Coordinates of C-alpha atoms and ligand atoms in Angstrom, one line a residue:
M1 CA -19.9 28.8 -41.3
T2 CA -20.2 29.7 -45.2
L3 CA -23.0 28.2 -47.1
M4 CA -20.2 26.1 -49.3
K5 CA -18.2 25.1 -45.6
E6 CA -21.6 24.1 -44.3
R7 CA -22.3 22.0 -46.9
K8 CA -19.1 20.0 -47.1
A9 CA -19.3 19.1 -43.7
D10 CA -22.7 18.3 -43.9
H11 CA -22.0 15.4 -46.4
I12 CA -18.6 14.3 -44.5
E13 CA -20.9 14.1 -41.5
I14 CA -23.9 12.0 -43.5
C15 CA -21.5 10.0 -45.3
I16 CA -20.5 8.5 -42.2
S17 CA -23.6 8.5 -39.8
K18 CA -26.7 7.8 -42.5
D19 CA -26.9 4.8 -45.0
V20 CA -26.7 6.4 -48.6
E21 CA -26.2 3.5 -50.6
P22 CA -29.2 2.2 -52.7
G23 CA -28.8 -1.3 -51.5
Y24 CA -28.3 -3.5 -54.2
Y25 CA -24.7 -4.3 -55.0
Y26 CA -24.0 -4.5 -58.8
W27 CA -20.2 -5.8 -58.3
D28 CA -21.0 -8.9 -56.8
D29 CA -23.4 -9.8 -60.0
I30 CA -20.0 -10.5 -61.9
K31 CA -18.1 -13.5 -61.1
L32 CA -14.5 -14.7 -62.6
M33 CA -14.2 -18.2 -63.3
H34 CA -11.9 -20.2 -61.0
E35 CA -8.6 -21.9 -61.7
A36 CA -7.8 -24.7 -60.0
L37 CA -4.3 -25.2 -61.3
P38 CA -3.0 -21.8 -61.4
E39 CA 0.6 -22.5 -61.9
L40 CA 1.6 -19.4 -60.3
N41 CA 3.7 -18.7 -57.5
A42 CA 1.7 -15.4 -55.5
D43 CA 4.9 -14.0 -54.5
D44 CA 5.5 -13.4 -58.3
I45 CA 2.0 -11.8 -59.3
D46 CA 2.6 -8.3 -60.6
L47 CA 0.0 -5.9 -59.4
S48 CA 1.8 -3.2 -60.5
T49 CA 0.2 -0.8 -63.4
T50 CA 0.7 2.4 -65.2
V51 CA -2.4 5.1 -65.2
L52 CA -2.7 8.3 -66.9
G53 CA 1.5 8.2 -67.3
K54 CA 1.8 7.4 -63.2
K55 CA 3.1 4.3 -62.0
L56 CA 0.8 2.5 -59.1
S57 CA 1.5 -0.6 -57.3
F58 CA -1.5 -2.2 -57.9
P59 CA -4.7 -0.3 -60.0
F60 CA -6.4 1.6 -57.3
I61 CA -7.2 5.3 -57.0
V62 CA -9.0 7.3 -53.8
T63 CA -11.7 9.5 -56.0
A64 CA -12.7 12.7 -54.4
I65 CA -14.0 13.3 -51.7
T66 CA -12.9 16.4 -50.0
G67 CA -11.6 19.9 -48.9
G68 CA -12.2 23.4 -48.2
F69 CA -13.4 23.1 -44.7
K70 CA -11.7 22.3 -41.3
D71 CA -11.8 18.4 -40.9
A72 CA -11.0 18.4 -44.5
K73 CA -7.2 18.7 -44.1
R74 CA -6.7 15.7 -41.3
I75 CA -9.2 13.7 -43.6
N76 CA -6.8 14.7 -46.9
A77 CA -3.5 14.2 -44.9
N78 CA -4.7 10.9 -43.6
I79 CA -5.2 9.5 -47.2
A80 CA -2.3 11.2 -48.7
E81 CA 0.0 9.9 -46.1
A82 CA -1.5 6.3 -46.8
C83 CA -1.5 6.3 -50.8
A84 CA 1.9 7.6 -50.9
E85 CA 3.0 4.4 -48.8
L86 CA 0.7 1.9 -50.2
G87 CA 1.9 3.6 -53.6
V88 CA -1.9 4.4 -55.2
G89 CA -3.4 7.3 -56.8
M90 CA -5.9 10.3 -55.2
G91 CA -8.1 12.8 -56.1
V92 CA -9.2 15.8 -53.5
G93 CA -12.5 17.2 -53.7
S94 CA -13.9 19.8 -55.6
Q95 CA -11.2 22.8 -55.4
R96 CA -13.7 25.4 -55.4
A97 CA -13.2 26.5 -52.0
A98 CA -9.5 27.4 -52.8
I99 CA -10.5 28.8 -56.0
E100 CA -12.7 30.9 -54.1
N101 CA -10.4 31.7 -51.8
I102 CA -12.0 30.3 -48.8
D103 CA -9.0 27.5 -48.0
K104 CA -6.6 26.3 -49.5
K105 CA -4.6 24.4 -47.0
S106 CA -6.9 21.6 -46.9
Y107 CA -5.8 20.8 -50.0
S108 CA -2.0 21.6 -50.4
V109 CA -1.5 19.8 -47.4
I110 CA -1.5 16.4 -49.5
K111 CA 2.0 18.4 -51.1
D112 CA 3.7 16.9 -47.8
H113 CA 3.5 13.3 -49.1
D114 CA 4.7 11.6 -52.5
V115 CA 1.6 10.3 -53.8
P116 CA 2.1 8.7 -57.4
L117 CA -0.5 10.2 -58.7
V118 CA -2.8 13.4 -57.9
I119 CA -5.6 14.6 -59.4
G120 CA -7.6 17.9 -59.0
N121 CA -11.1 18.3 -59.0
V122 CA -13.6 21.1 -60.1
G123 CA -17.4 20.7 -61.2
A124 CA -19.0 21.2 -64.6
P125 CA -21.4 23.3 -63.1
Q126 CA -18.7 25.9 -61.9
L127 CA -17.3 26.5 -65.7
V128 CA -20.6 27.9 -66.6
E129 CA -22.4 30.8 -65.7
Q130 CA -24.8 30.3 -63.2
K131 CA -27.6 32.3 -61.5
K132 CA -25.5 35.6 -60.3
K133 CA -22.2 33.5 -60.2
K134 CA -19.4 33.9 -63.3
A135 CA -17.8 30.5 -64.6
F136 CA -14.1 29.7 -63.4
T137 CA -11.3 31.1 -65.9
E138 CA -9.2 28.3 -67.2
D139 CA -6.0 30.0 -65.3
M140 CA -8.6 29.8 -62.4
I141 CA -8.3 25.9 -63.3
G142 CA -4.5 26.0 -63.6
S143 CA -3.7 27.7 -60.2
A144 CA -6.0 25.2 -58.8
M145 CA -4.0 22.2 -60.2
D146 CA -0.3 24.2 -59.1
L147 CA -1.7 24.0 -55.6
I148 CA -1.6 20.8 -55.0
D149 CA 0.8 19.9 -58.1
A150 CA -2.0 17.6 -59.5
D151 CA -0.8 15.6 -62.8
V152 CA -4.4 15.9 -63.9
M153 CA -7.3 17.6 -63.1
A154 CA -11.0 15.7 -63.0
I155 CA -14.2 17.7 -64.2
H156 CA -16.9 16.2 -62.3
L157 CA -20.5 16.1 -63.7
N158 CA -22.9 15.9 -60.4
F159 CA -26.6 17.1 -62.1
L160 CA -28.2 14.9 -60.6
Q161 CA -26.8 16.3 -57.0
E162 CA -27.4 19.7 -58.1
M163 CA -31.2 19.0 -59.1
V164 CA -31.7 17.6 -56.0
Q165 CA -29.6 19.8 -53.7
P166 CA -31.9 23.3 -52.1
E167 CA -29.3 25.6 -53.4
G168 CA -28.4 23.7 -57.1
D169 CA -26.5 25.1 -59.7
T170 CA -28.7 24.0 -62.4
N171 CA -27.2 25.2 -65.6
A172 CA -25.9 22.9 -67.6
C173 CA -25.3 24.7 -70.9
G174 CA -21.8 25.0 -72.5
C175 CA -20.5 22.3 -69.8
L176 CA -18.9 20.4 -72.8
G177 CA -17.5 23.1 -74.8
A178 CA -16.2 24.2 -71.4
I179 CA -14.2 20.7 -71.0
R180 CA -13.2 21.3 -74.5
G181 CA -11.1 24.5 -73.8
L182 CA -9.5 23.0 -70.9
A183 CA -8.5 19.9 -72.7
K184 CA -6.5 21.8 -75.0
R185 CA -4.5 23.7 -72.1
Y186 CA -4.3 21.2 -69.5
P187 CA -4.5 16.7 -69.0
I188 CA -8.3 16.7 -68.2
I189 CA -10.2 13.4 -67.5
V190 CA -14.2 13.7 -66.6
K191 CA -16.1 12.2 -63.4
E192 CA -19.4 11.3 -62.5
T193 CA -20.2 11.3 -58.9
G194 CA -22.6 7.9 -58.5
A195 CA -24.9 8.0 -61.7
G196 CA -22.5 6.5 -64.7
I197 CA -21.6 7.9 -67.8
S198 CA -23.4 6.0 -70.7
A199 CA -22.1 4.9 -74.3
K200 CA -23.8 8.2 -75.7
T201 CA -22.0 10.8 -73.2
A202 CA -18.9 8.8 -73.6
K203 CA -18.6 9.1 -77.1
R204 CA -19.7 13.1 -76.7
L205 CA -16.2 13.4 -74.6
S206 CA -14.3 11.2 -76.8
G207 CA -12.5 13.3 -79.1
I208 CA -12.5 16.5 -77.2
G209 CA -9.0 16.3 -76.1
I210 CA -9.3 14.4 -72.6
K211 CA -6.8 11.8 -71.2
G212 CA -10.0 9.5 -69.3
I213 CA -13.3 8.9 -67.7
D214 CA -14.2 7.8 -64.2
I215 CA -17.6 6.1 -64.5
A216 CA -18.9 6.6 -61.0
G217 CA -21.4 4.8 -61.3
M218 CA -24.9 4.0 -59.7
G219 CA -24.8 1.1 -56.7
G220 CA -22.5 3.0 -54.0
T221 CA -22.8 6.7 -52.7
S222 CA -26.2 8.0 -54.0
F223 CA -25.8 12.0 -54.0
S224 CA -29.7 11.8 -54.2
M225 CA -29.8 10.2 -50.4
V226 CA -27.1 12.3 -49.0
E227 CA -29.2 15.6 -50.2
M228 CA -32.1 14.3 -49.1
H229 CA -30.7 14.2 -45.8
R230 CA -29.7 17.3 -45.8
A231 CA -33.0 18.6 -47.3
I232 CA -35.2 16.8 -44.3
R233 CA -33.0 18.6 -41.8
K234 CA -33.4 22.1 -43.6
E235 CA -37.2 21.2 -43.5
D236 CA -37.5 21.1 -47.1
A237 CA -40.1 18.8 -48.0
V238 CA -39.8 19.1 -51.6
R239 CA -36.2 18.7 -52.0
A240 CA -36.4 15.5 -49.7
S241 CA -39.0 14.1 -51.8
I242 CA -37.0 14.3 -55.0
G243 CA -34.1 12.9 -53.7
G244 CA -35.9 9.8 -51.8
S245 CA -37.4 9.5 -55.9
F246 CA -34.2 9.3 -57.0
F247 CA -32.4 7.4 -54.8
D248 CA -31.0 4.7 -57.5
W249 CA -31.3 7.1 -60.2
G250 CA -28.2 6.4 -62.3
I251 CA -26.4 3.5 -64.7
P252 CA -25.1 0.6 -62.0
A253 CA -21.5 1.0 -62.2
P254 CA -20.4 -2.4 -64.0
V255 CA -23.4 -1.9 -66.8
S256 CA -21.7 1.4 -67.5
L257 CA -18.3 0.1 -67.4
M258 CA -19.4 -2.9 -69.5
T259 CA -21.2 -0.6 -72.1
I260 CA -19.2 2.7 -72.3
G261 CA -17.2 2.1 -75.8
T262 CA -14.2 4.0 -75.6
D263 CA -10.6 3.8 -76.4
L264 CA -9.7 6.2 -73.0
P265 CA -8.4 4.7 -70.1
V266 CA -11.7 4.1 -67.9
I267 CA -11.6 4.2 -63.9
A268 CA -14.3 2.1 -62.4
S269 CA -15.6 3.6 -59.7
G270 CA -19.5 3.6 -58.0
G271 CA -19.6 1.3 -54.7
I272 CA -16.4 -0.6 -55.2
A273 CA -15.6 -2.6 -51.5
D274 CA -13.1 -4.5 -51.9
G275 CA -9.8 -6.4 -53.8
L276 CA -12.2 -8.7 -55.3
H277 CA -14.5 -5.9 -57.0
V278 CA -11.2 -4.3 -58.3
A279 CA -10.7 -7.4 -59.8
Y280 CA -14.2 -7.5 -61.6
S281 CA -13.4 -4.0 -62.9
I282 CA -10.0 -4.9 -64.4
A283 CA -11.8 -8.5 -66.0
L284 CA -14.3 -6.1 -67.9
G285 CA -12.1 -3.8 -69.3
A286 CA -11.3 -0.7 -66.6
C287 CA -7.5 0.7 -66.3
C288 CA -8.1 0.7 -62.6
A289 CA -10.8 1.4 -59.8
G290 CA -11.7 3.8 -57.3
S291 CA -13.5 4.2 -54.3
A292 CA -14.7 6.9 -52.2
N293 CA -17.0 6.7 -49.1
L294 CA -15.2 3.7 -48.2
I295 CA -12.2 5.2 -47.7
L296 CA -13.5 8.1 -46.1
Q297 CA -14.3 5.7 -42.8
D298 CA -11.4 4.9 -42.3
A299 CA -9.6 8.3 -43.4
M300 CA -12.0 9.9 -40.2
V301 CA -9.9 7.8 -37.8
S302 CA -6.6 7.5 -38.9
A303 CA -4.0 7.0 -41.8
D304 CA -3.0 3.8 -40.7
A305 CA -6.5 2.7 -40.9
V306 CA -6.5 3.8 -44.3
K307 CA -3.4 1.9 -45.0
E308 CA -4.8 -1.0 -43.3
R309 CA -7.9 -0.4 -46.0
L310 CA -5.9 -0.5 -49.2
T311 CA -3.4 -3.3 -48.0
I312 CA -7.3 -5.4 -47.3
I313 CA -8.4 -4.3 -51.0
R314 CA -4.3 -5.2 -52.1
E315 CA -4.5 -8.6 -51.1
G316 CA -8.2 -9.3 -52.2
L317 CA -6.8 -8.1 -55.5
K318 CA -3.8 -10.8 -55.6
T319 CA -5.9 -13.8 -54.2
A320 CA -8.2 -13.0 -57.1
M321 CA -5.7 -12.9 -59.8
M322 CA -3.9 -16.2 -58.0
L323 CA -7.4 -18.2 -58.7
T324 CA -8.1 -16.9 -62.2
G325 CA -4.4 -17.5 -62.8
S326 CA -3.6 -14.1 -64.0
K327 CA 0.1 -13.2 -63.3
D328 CA -0.3 -9.5 -64.0
V329 CA -2.9 -7.1 -64.3
A330 CA -3.1 -7.5 -68.4
A331 CA -3.8 -11.1 -67.7
L332 CA -6.3 -10.1 -65.4
K333 CA -7.8 -8.5 -68.4
N334 CA -8.5 -11.7 -70.1
A335 CA -9.9 -13.6 -67.1
D336 CA -13.1 -15.3 -67.9
R337 CA -16.2 -13.8 -67.0
V338 CA -19.9 -14.7 -65.6
I339 CA -22.3 -11.6 -65.3
V340 CA -25.7 -12.5 -63.1
G341 CA -28.4 -10.9 -61.8
R342 CA -29.7 -7.3 -61.8
T343 CA -26.4 -6.4 -63.5
K344 CA -27.4 -9.0 -66.4
E345 CA -30.9 -7.9 -66.3
W346 CA -29.8 -4.1 -67.1
M347 CA -27.5 -5.6 -70.0
D348 CA -30.4 -7.9 -71.3
G349 CA -32.8 -4.8 -71.0
L350 CA -30.5 -2.7 -73.3
Ligands
FMN401 C1 -18.6 12.8 -48.5 C2 -18.1 12.5 -50.2 C3 -17.5 14.1 -50.7 C4 -17.5 14.0 -52.6 N1 -17.3 15.0 -53.0 C5 -17.0 14.7 -54.1 C6 -16.7 15.9 -55.2 O1 -16.0 17.4 -54.4 N2 -15.9 15.8 -56.3 C7 -16.1 14.8 -57.2 O2 -15.6 14.5 -58.0 N3 -17.0 14.0 -56.0 C8 -17.1 13.9 -54.7 N4 -17.6 12.9 -54.3 C9 -18.4 11.8 -55.1 C10 -16.9 10.5 -55.4 O3 -15.1 10.7 -56.1 C11 -16.8 8.9 -56.3 O4 -17.5 9.2 -57.4 C12 -18.7 8.6 -55.7 O5 -19.0 9.0 -54.2 C13 -18.7 7.0 -55.7 O6 -17.8 6.6 -55.1 P1 -18.2 5.6 -54.0 O7 -19.4 4.9 -54.7 O8 -17.1 5.0 -53.6 O9 -18.2 6.8 -52.8 C14 -17.9 12.9 -52.7 C15 -18.0 11.3 -52.6 C16 -18.5 11.4 -50.8 C17 -18.6 10.3 -50.2

């Protein structure tokens, strides 16, 4: 197995077998004011919305998880079948393995399903030169999009992970310029991978032509913890220790969302666990929410398990809309909210 395939398999295996979350659930610090007299028929509530130009049945996407090794084909097929049936968006994991001709089928399998919003994925570190590795060209990014008929391409920012990883790509110089160049040719969004996006970073990303930002804030999957487990297995005490220290590094997802201050569409993710969390994120200004690890657990089982999970999320969202008197997604954006706990402390401390 190549190092890349081994790493991808490790990530999946660690995420389904170990606790990789920092342990405080920031989304639960958001509360929506109860409306005892909603004057709505629940059957008439409209959950549909348009995200990045595509109509979704409800405001949710399965964010980037995997691709590029044997089991990834089954995982992506299960997710794609469920997303197509339930009418939500889907991202594939980093397409580096496809660009480097290691494996393509585990990504292209999603074309067998009619997913309403398909998001490609490449890491920002691959857009600039790394030690002995050359940067990907813009044409390579275009081919990766063609491989899956992507509607948009997500460029992921994962320097927390790269710094903890024993074999990490740690040159971040030139990423912003490379993203600006790509955005002139392709529809691009920028996503974090579990550490959030600050207002300062969002400001630098606004105005370079990108179409949206996925905050992927802290509170859900911690790639510092994932890489800590890998480093322990490799008996790399230094990297394992760094991973442990940075287990909760980053901006809590709801704090990132509330402070980002951009006019671009914002996808809320990082620890989204149910439809109530989706409702909170919409009330805080997101265009939709997304989850990765939650869905991975079901995708390991079957497409039906993913469908059931998406149905639970949809019905939870609908319940929150009823109980806030929100007849549609636009109305939910105006729901009254209260912030408590550590999230309030973060907001007060800024
Ligand atoms: C097993 C696994 C692999 C992932 N691989 C990628 C990836 O290749 N590219 C990417 O942009 N994000 C990747 N992510 C990050 C997710 O897209 C997401 O931003 C992050 O996990 C936070 O969401 P969550 O708390 O719902 O898991 C991965 C997540 C998991 C769990």
